[in-house]
Amino acid sequence: EAGDLARTVAALGERIDRFRIVVLTDGVAGGALPSSIESHAKAVELELYDMVRLNRVLGEGQTRADIDVDLVALAGHRIACLPVASGAGHYEAFLAAFPGETLSRIYDRYGTHLLELNVRAFLGLSGRKSVNAELRRTLVEQPEMFLAFNNGVVATVDEVRLEREGGAVFLTGLRGLQIVNGGQTTASLHRARRKESAKLGSVEVPVKIIRVIEGDLEEMVSSISRAANRQNTVQQADFSANDPFHREVETLANNAWLESGRGRWFYERARGSWLAAEQKASYRTTEQRAFREQTPKARRLGKLDLARYLAAWDGYPWRVAFGGQKNFQAFMQRRKEMTAPAPDAAWFRRLIALTILYRTTERLVRVMKFPAYGANIAAYLVAAIGERTGGRIDFDLVWRQQRLSSDLETLITAWGPLIEAALRASVGSRNPTEWFKKEDCWADVRMRLPTLTDPLPPELAGIPTITGSAVADSPASGLNVADYDRIDECMRIPSSVWVATAEAGQRSGVLHFKLAGICMTLANYAAGDWSRRPSVKQAKHGIESIAKVRAAGLFDEDQREAR
């Protein structure tokens, strides 16, 4: 192996600009290796992984604590800085001018890990009006003016290493570095140096470094981003990039490989992070090929997408009609009110399957060429499928195949015109755009939904699926239209009826206590507007329980009370 490696290195020759040596040990490292050395005019980067670091990386994901920047090694000298008093003592601040080459090399080494607390990553260079295109033009045509033209970078750190000499203060190292404002600047510098061979020797970048002493770092980061980002629009959803929920979804996406083991989905927690990762991979042909094969653009999923797909499936298509940003805010508010559990691997697989369902529905709706309101039709169509199936689709099957069956696509195609007709019928003389945003619109359309027919598509096999942030009960098999009709009938019964049935049935002995318990469970589901759907067995036993209480003459239909 060593001989093969030596021959490969010799054959590549000048095409190699750096080496990275990773040292693994099953012990606890007593001291740190230097971050880099030089050998035969080539940069050699050293990475040391001991058991402590391996446990952190493999068990909890790489953290910003793993970013430890030796500025002297990267810049070749200490960087002068100006300490600034923070006032109340909540943070320390330092102002400095970083060499563009140094900032580019930091990004080269740590990549998008530097931007984990950034609300956006790299938004691209396309278009003459692109801010990043202007950055590139300055770097190429007027590099010495970069300091004057650029707003600079705002970064947070966990630790600042300083040296003092006379009255001067110098930065020598930073640990836990995170660029919270200026990700566009940093990525553009890196791209200019690596992709376009731009010389950054005369480029200086203003950098403000903040070390939070007291308080919540992530809250500080959000405030900095909200106040400082003026280069291009920051969407409201961007400020939720560091929410624990979205961080967990990103972690799940990074670890959830497809059945083939050759690809995965990319969750774009920070807007532009997919493009940033693609741009960084493009500097090496093999890395670029691997990135495009593993995470193609078609498997990119953003925060607004997630909120749209879940909202429609959970019965909020009217929220989707408000548009991406407003629907996202409503989705996040519902999560807070529900105190939903953290997502897990099974939840993520179902999310991706739901993504495939929604995107397939959008594609089929486009093919049908409706005169208008295609986006609304798609949202209401997905909601209709969720409503009619009681939230039950074999999403595990969809995840494994990464597509819908032809039978389910046929059902979607057949239902499309029916949902469009239901929407038109509900509008009346109202403004359609505004009416589709009303909960009453969904209530009206729910009364006009198409019906299922046997044989059902293979996805409608009774396997549990996501309902809001919950997972339905144990799987059933061999379901038919009658099963789904019972679920639909069950969900039309109000909470008061379920409570009265449980109380009267158990008091009289007509119902076993387990059946009464099922009725109370369904009462809770109904009170929650069926955000959690009944299982096939729950619906069957519930409807039979109501029939028993009514047959015993214990329930007054008009007053909806138990006697």
XYZ file of C-alpha atoms in Angstrom:
563
model
C 0.000 0.000 0.000
C 2.814 2.425 0.827
C 4.513 1.723 -2.505
C 1.282 2.312 -4.427
C 0.771 5.567 -2.575
C 4.330 6.728 -3.323
C 3.918 5.981 -7.028
C 0.595 7.812 -7.108
C 2.118 10.875 -5.440
C 5.045 10.829 -7.881
C 2.716 10.526 -10.874
C 0.531 13.418 -9.768
C 3.523 15.621 -9.109
C 2.793 19.339 -9.241
C -0.953 18.747 -9.406
C -0.876 18.152 -5.645
C -0.855 21.370 -3.620
C -1.294 19.916 -0.133
C -1.404 16.700 1.863
C -3.588 15.821 4.813
C -2.364 13.215 7.288
C -4.946 11.805 9.718
C -3.499 10.173 12.819
C -5.790 7.740 14.666
C -5.064 6.423 18.143
C -7.050 4.239 20.512
C -5.611 6.166 23.449
C -6.060 9.661 24.851
C -3.572 12.038 23.249
C -1.425 13.816 25.789
C -0.405 16.643 23.480
C -1.540 18.101 20.167
C 0.300 17.741 16.890
C 1.137 20.919 14.985
C -1.728 21.780 12.662
C 0.549 21.897 9.620
C 4.146 21.513 8.462
C 5.939 21.985 5.158
C 7.735 19.287 3.212
C 9.361 19.794 -0.198
C 7.465 23.073 -0.607
C 4.151 21.308 -0.054
C 1.709 22.064 2.753
C 1.123 19.060 5.006
C -1.929 19.272 7.291
C -2.084 17.066 10.374
C -5.265 15.834 12.054
C -5.083 13.948 15.354
C -8.066 11.856 16.442
C -7.827 10.213 19.843
C -10.617 8.358 21.647
C -12.040 11.539 23.157
C -12.347 13.269 19.821
C -13.576 10.135 18.043
C -16.325 9.705 20.610
C -17.370 13.307 20.121
C -17.358 13.114 16.334
C -18.949 9.686 15.952
C -21.304 9.924 18.884
C -22.463 13.518 18.882
C -21.330 14.954 15.556
C -18.423 17.290 15.018
C -18.755 20.430 17.097
C -17.310 23.888 16.820
C -14.919 22.962 19.667
C -13.016 20.904 17.068
C -12.180 24.097 15.172
C -8.870 25.311 16.560
C -7.149 27.865 14.324
C -3.412 28.502 14.661
C -3.197 31.965 13.119
C 0.602 32.087 13.257
C 0.874 28.866 11.269
C -1.712 29.964 8.702
C -0.714 33.615 8.281
C 2.994 33.242 8.995
C 2.775 35.917 11.686
C 0.648 37.182 14.538
C -2.332 39.365 13.623
C -2.566 42.740 15.328
C -5.898 43.457 16.967
C -7.664 46.084 19.017
C -9.459 44.876 22.172
C -12.725 46.730 22.768
C -14.433 47.049 26.155
C -17.844 45.374 26.093
C -19.603 47.563 28.626
C -21.638 45.258 30.841
C -19.069 42.487 30.659
C -21.291 40.092 28.735
C -18.752 39.651 25.955
C -15.246 40.505 24.787
C -14.666 42.062 21.375
C -11.576 42.359 19.169
C -11.180 44.240 15.893
C -8.614 43.066 13.355
C -7.753 42.988 9.659
C -7.195 39.418 8.468
C -5.167 38.670 5.335
C -7.542 37.365 2.663
C -5.225 34.410 2.109
C -5.479 33.443 5.791
C -9.272 33.602 5.876
C -9.425 31.544 2.684
C -7.107 28.895 4.161
C -9.233 28.690 7.322
C -12.301 27.998 5.159
C -10.285 25.550 3.072
C -9.497 23.562 6.209
C -12.834 23.642 8.029
C -15.333 24.338 5.244
C -18.992 24.822 6.092
C -18.352 23.770 9.717
C -17.336 27.433 10.120
C -20.840 28.501 9.132
C -22.948 26.259 11.387
C -24.231 29.239 13.361
C -24.746 31.314 10.213
C -28.339 31.861 9.112
C -27.211 31.497 5.489
C -24.267 29.905 3.791
C -23.118 30.641 0.216
C -25.791 32.053 -2.098
C -23.838 31.714 -5.335
C -22.299 33.953 -7.973
C -24.953 33.815 -10.679
C -26.387 37.039 -12.015
C -24.761 40.397 -12.584
C -26.471 41.875 -9.527
C -25.332 39.113 -7.198
C -23.548 40.435 -4.114
C -21.064 37.593 -4.411
C -20.399 38.500 -8.037
C -19.474 41.997 -6.843
C -17.158 40.476 -4.242
C -15.490 38.453 -6.967
C -15.082 41.494 -9.222
C -13.391 43.434 -6.422
C -11.089 40.493 -5.624
C -10.008 40.152 -9.251
C -9.913 43.782 -10.384
C -9.254 45.843 -7.239
C -7.990 43.527 -4.461
C -6.313 46.385 -2.590
C -9.749 48.082 -2.225
C -11.424 45.066 -0.637
C -11.027 46.418 2.895
C -12.702 49.686 1.906
C -15.560 48.132 -0.076
C -16.441 45.137 2.115
C -18.428 45.153 5.344
C -16.200 42.421 6.717
C -16.809 39.411 8.922
C -18.371 38.973 12.354
C -17.248 35.846 14.192
C -17.808 34.268 17.593
C -15.237 32.171 19.431
C -15.058 30.084 22.566
C -11.461 31.043 23.250
C -9.066 33.767 22.082
C -5.294 33.298 22.373
C -3.377 36.579 22.657
C 0.150 37.843 22.957
C 1.054 41.302 24.210
C 4.166 43.204 23.281
C 4.646 46.692 24.617
C 1.298 48.404 24.140
C 0.265 46.186 21.217
C -2.026 43.142 21.305
C -1.769 40.271 18.806
C -4.054 37.337 17.970
C -2.254 33.973 17.791
C -5.125 31.493 17.839
C -8.901 30.992 17.962
C -10.886 28.015 19.237
C -14.530 27.343 18.428
C -14.517 29.838 15.554
C -17.903 30.460 13.940
C -18.589 33.033 11.216
C -22.045 34.378 11.988
C -22.036 37.260 9.511
C -19.805 37.324 6.454
C -20.186 33.765 5.218
C -20.597 35.153 1.694
C -17.304 37.027 2.002
C -15.426 34.005 3.330
C -16.758 31.563 0.732
C -16.098 34.058 -2.076
C -12.468 34.496 -0.961
C -12.011 30.733 -0.910
C -13.604 30.283 -4.321
C -11.528 33.081 -5.864
C -8.284 31.548 -4.592
C -9.035 27.892 -5.339
C -11.308 28.021 -8.383
C -9.993 31.073 -10.198
C -6.397 31.233 -8.900
C -6.878 34.825 -7.739
C -3.984 36.338 -5.800
C -5.118 37.418 -2.342
C -1.791 38.814 -1.136
C -3.057 42.402 -1.074
C -6.542 41.583 0.234
C -7.351 42.585 3.816
C -10.673 41.697 5.463
C -12.092 43.578 8.460
C -12.972 41.049 11.180
C -14.864 41.583 14.414
C -14.378 38.748 16.911
C -16.790 38.284 19.809
C -16.324 35.970 22.766
C -19.552 35.615 24.752
C -18.857 35.525 28.487
C -22.399 35.522 29.845
C -25.738 34.684 28.261
C -26.921 32.494 25.399
C -24.472 32.293 22.482
C -27.134 31.246 19.954
C -29.421 34.091 20.999
C -26.498 36.486 20.523
C -25.800 34.996 17.089
C -29.418 35.423 15.993
C -29.392 39.060 17.134
C -26.110 39.721 15.313
C -27.445 38.190 12.110
C -30.714 40.108 12.316
C -28.943 43.417 12.887
C -25.878 43.045 10.684
C -27.093 41.285 7.540
C -27.818 44.027 5.051
C -26.067 42.716 1.948
C -29.128 40.815 0.717
C -32.482 39.805 2.100
C -32.551 37.688 5.234
C -35.789 35.721 5.368
C -37.621 35.160 8.627
C -37.060 31.420 8.270
C -33.298 32.053 8.235
C -33.416 33.064 11.893
C -34.678 29.581 12.801
C -31.622 27.920 11.268
C -30.137 27.310 14.715
C -33.336 26.024 16.305
C -32.603 22.624 17.957
C -35.316 21.000 15.828
C -33.640 21.981 12.543
C -30.206 21.072 13.876
C -31.515 17.593 14.690
C -33.092 17.207 11.237
C -29.759 18.183 9.653
C -27.941 15.584 11.765
C -30.482 12.931 10.783
C -30.070 13.831 7.100
C -26.297 13.503 7.340
C -26.606 10.022 8.843
C -29.577 8.608 6.892
C -28.203 6.834 3.813
C -30.497 5.324 1.207
C -31.018 1.579 1.018
C -28.295 1.351 -1.641
C -25.832 3.078 0.700
C -24.725 5.320 -2.185
C -26.687 8.460 -1.524
C -28.590 10.526 0.984
C -30.776 13.612 1.264
C -29.338 17.026 2.049
C -31.228 19.137 4.603
C -30.486 22.788 3.967
C -30.764 24.059 7.515
C -28.981 27.299 6.564
C -30.099 28.777 3.257
C -27.387 28.282 0.648
C -25.553 25.512 2.524
C -26.063 22.999 -0.299
C -24.515 25.422 -2.797
C -21.650 26.112 -0.386
C -20.958 22.390 -0.051
C -21.171 21.904 -3.819
C -18.822 24.814 -4.499
C -16.281 23.474 -2.042
C -16.495 19.997 -3.596
C -16.010 21.430 -7.088
C -12.332 22.188 -6.438
C -11.529 18.474 -6.739
C -12.979 16.453 -9.601
C -13.359 13.299 -7.519
C -14.980 15.203 -4.635
C -17.324 16.969 -7.022
C -18.385 13.689 -8.619
C -18.931 12.058 -5.231
C -20.946 15.009 -3.924
C -23.219 15.094 -6.981
C -23.795 11.354 -6.833
C -24.471 11.298 -3.097
C -26.521 14.482 -2.725
C -27.892 15.667 -6.083
C -29.919 18.841 -6.212
C -33.114 16.797 -6.553
C -32.502 15.438 -3.038
C -32.121 18.850 -1.425
C -34.712 19.739 1.210
C -35.054 23.145 2.884
C -36.854 24.453 5.962
C -39.680 25.983 3.917
C -40.125 22.687 2.051
C -40.331 20.726 5.306
C -42.951 23.097 6.723
C -45.012 22.991 3.515
C -45.061 19.202 3.248
C -45.886 18.595 6.911
C -48.508 21.363 7.051
C -50.410 20.011 4.043
C -50.283 16.412 5.290
C -51.433 17.428 8.763
C -54.536 19.147 7.382
C -53.351 22.745 7.054
C -53.388 23.311 3.274
C -54.930 26.715 3.912
C -51.775 27.642 5.828
C -49.652 26.535 2.874
C -51.643 28.946 0.703
C -50.192 31.876 2.700
C -46.781 31.228 1.154
C -43.506 29.808 2.371
C -42.506 32.320 5.048
C -45.890 32.712 6.766
C -46.575 28.989 6.644
C -43.138 28.323 8.155
C -43.818 30.703 11.059
C -47.177 29.036 11.714
C -45.548 25.594 11.545
C -42.886 26.512 14.095
C -45.524 28.009 16.387
C -47.561 24.781 16.218
C -44.480 22.790 17.150
C -43.951 24.956 20.232
C -47.586 24.652 21.275
C -47.567 20.875 20.759
C -44.286 20.409 22.689
C -43.496 17.775 20.069
C -40.764 15.206 20.766
C -37.427 15.475 19.002
C -37.354 13.767 15.586
C -35.621 10.410 15.231
C -34.366 8.299 12.320
C -37.795 6.738 11.654
C -39.382 10.203 11.663
C -36.819 11.418 9.131
C -37.406 8.486 6.756
C -41.115 9.213 6.841
C -40.431 12.901 6.228
C -38.471 12.052 3.085
C -41.212 9.700 1.912
C -43.718 12.513 2.433
C -41.393 14.803 0.457
C -41.491 12.322 -2.424
C -45.305 12.174 -2.198
C -45.666 15.962 -2.255
C -43.153 16.544 -5.050
C -44.704 13.796 -7.162
C -48.102 15.397 -6.612
C -46.727 18.790 -7.717
C -45.260 17.198 -10.849
C -48.503 15.427 -11.752
C -50.544 18.598 -11.141
C -48.247 20.500 -13.512
C -48.781 17.822 -16.162
C -52.571 18.259 -15.827
C -52.142 21.919 -16.886
C -54.891 23.479 -14.776
C -55.639 27.098 -15.787
C -54.492 28.482 -12.415
C -53.787 27.788 -8.735
C -51.682 24.665 -9.336
C -49.759 25.149 -6.071
C -53.001 25.328 -4.083
C -54.411 22.269 -5.835
C -51.260 20.294 -4.973
C -51.416 21.295 -1.290
C -55.115 20.498 -0.958
C -54.625 17.230 -2.876
C -51.934 16.046 -0.456
C -54.167 17.101 2.454
C -57.044 15.155 0.893
C -54.956 11.966 0.701
C -53.910 12.426 4.322
C -57.513 13.012 5.356
C -59.003 10.078 3.455
C -56.321 7.624 4.630
C -56.349 8.843 8.217
C -52.657 9.643 7.815
C -51.791 6.068 6.909
C -49.452 5.376 4.015
C -46.652 2.840 3.869
C -43.970 5.498 3.950
C -41.321 2.868 4.672
C -42.080 1.400 1.240
C -41.755 4.849 -0.356
C -38.443 5.411 1.456
C -37.052 2.100 0.224
C -38.087 2.676 -3.383
C -37.549 6.484 -3.370
C -40.613 6.863 -5.568
C -44.379 6.283 -5.601
C -45.983 3.261 -7.184
C -47.736 3.700 -10.526
C -51.035 2.851 -8.777
C -50.675 5.744 -6.321
C -49.666 8.094 -9.140
C -52.817 6.998 -10.981
C -54.901 7.793 -7.889
C -53.298 11.257 -7.611
C -53.952 11.914 -11.298
C -57.605 10.852 -10.907
C -58.114 12.991 -7.799
C -56.478 16.130 -9.223
C -59.491 17.331 -11.279
C -61.849 16.390 -8.437
C -59.933 18.526 -5.913
C -59.775 21.385 -8.415
C -63.543 21.119 -8.886
C -64.066 21.032 -5.085
C -61.995 24.182 -4.678
C -63.908 25.963 -7.442
C -67.228 24.925 -5.915
C -66.192 26.235 -2.496
C -65.071 29.632 -3.799
C -68.434 30.941 -4.926
C -68.185 34.700 -5.510
C -65.118 35.131 -3.286
C -61.551 36.010 -4.272
C -59.957 32.557 -4.821
C -56.479 33.603 -3.684
C -57.807 34.876 -0.350
C -60.409 32.133 0.090
C -57.803 29.363 -0.205
C -56.098 30.913 2.860
C -59.171 30.376 5.043
C -59.697 27.427 7.356
C -63.338 27.475 6.254
C -62.155 26.663 2.730
C -60.552 23.426 3.934
C -63.650 22.640 6.026
C -65.803 22.998 2.893
C -63.430 20.980 0.683
C -63.291 18.212 3.306
C -67.013 17.646 2.702
C -66.354 17.161 -1.031
C -63.330 14.816 -0.957
C -63.097 11.933 -3.446
C -63.579 8.407 -2.140
C -61.128 5.523 -2.175
C -61.850 2.436 -4.242
C -60.543 -1.110 -4.126
C -57.971 -2.342 -4.956
C -55.862 0.181 -3.062
C -52.347 1.206 -4.100
C -49.631 -0.782 -2.276
C -48.710 2.298 -0.188
C -52.144 2.248 1.481
C -51.326 -0.890 3.444
C -52.043 0.431 6.922
C -48.436 1.137 7.903
C -48.114 4.007 10.437
C -46.903 7.371 9.245
C -46.111 10.788 10.624
C -49.045 12.837 11.862
C -47.755 16.217 12.863
C -44.819 15.254 15.009
C -46.303 12.015 16.291
C -46.211 8.529 14.870
C -49.387 6.513 14.499
C -49.999 3.267 16.319
C -48.939 -0.281 15.480
C -49.082 -1.358 11.833
C -51.955 -3.233 10.328
C -52.009 -5.155 7.069
C -54.437 -5.986 4.311
C -56.501 -2.810 4.634
C -59.340 -2.044 2.252
C -61.650 0.868 1.566
C -64.022 -0.167 4.398
C -61.189 0.301 6.911
C -60.515 3.818 5.687
C -64.233 4.613 5.678
C -64.407 3.662 9.375
C -61.468 5.968 10.143
C -63.213 8.761 8.228
C -66.485 8.146 10.077
C -64.642 8.087 13.394
C -63.022 11.470 12.705
C -66.411 13.070 12.034
C -67.644 12.340 15.557
C -67.121 15.215 18.052
C -65.244 14.882 21.309
C -68.404 15.284 23.425
C -69.923 12.146 21.895
C -66.840 10.061 22.651
C -66.772 11.271 26.274
C -70.475 10.590 26.771
C -70.125 7.120 25.217
C -67.219 6.208 27.497
C -68.940 7.441 30.668
C -72.353 5.897 29.963
C -70.956 2.641 28.653
C -68.653 2.005 31.609
C -71.194 3.143 34.229
C -73.852 0.774 32.885
C -71.474 -2.104 32.219
C -72.297 -2.110 28.510
C -68.652 -1.380 27.642
C -65.567 -3.121 28.938
C -63.188 -0.661 30.583
C -60.711 -1.119 27.700
C -63.335 -0.052 25.163
C -64.241 2.930 27.335
C -60.544 3.806 27.412
C -60.396 3.729 23.601
C -63.381 6.108 23.485
C -61.622 8.529 25.859
C -58.486 8.334 23.722
C -60.554 9.207 20.653
C -62.156 12.048 22.609
C -58.686 13.487 23.199
C -57.807 13.089 19.514
C -61.016 14.880 18.535
C -60.368 17.673 21.049
C -56.959 18.143 19.400
C -58.662 18.507 15.993
C -57.377 15.055 15.055
C -53.773 16.182 14.884
C -53.231 12.539 15.813
C -55.282 10.140 13.734
C -57.042 6.990 14.981
C -55.686 3.581 14.069
C -57.841 1.090 12.198
C -58.490 -0.883 15.393
C -59.310 2.248 17.390
C -61.812 3.381 14.752
C -63.417 -0.072 14.564
C -63.774 -0.486 18.354
C -64.855 3.135 18.807
C -67.678 2.981 16.275
C -68.821 -0.382 17.646
C -68.843 1.108 21.185
C -71.081 3.999 20.121
C -73.426 1.507 18.442
C -73.625 -0.584 21.662
C -74.421 2.434 23.857
C -77.052 3.654 21.425
C -78.618 0.180 21.153
C -78.875 0.053 24.970
C -80.786 3.342 24.910
C -78.146 5.095 26.980
C -77.400 7.904 24.567
C -79.655 10.799 23.609
C -78.902 11.710 19.954
C -80.395 15.183 20.189
C -78.787 16.249 23.466
C -75.601 14.206 22.948
C -75.615 13.250 26.600
C -75.486 9.965 28.441
C -78.536 9.100 30.492
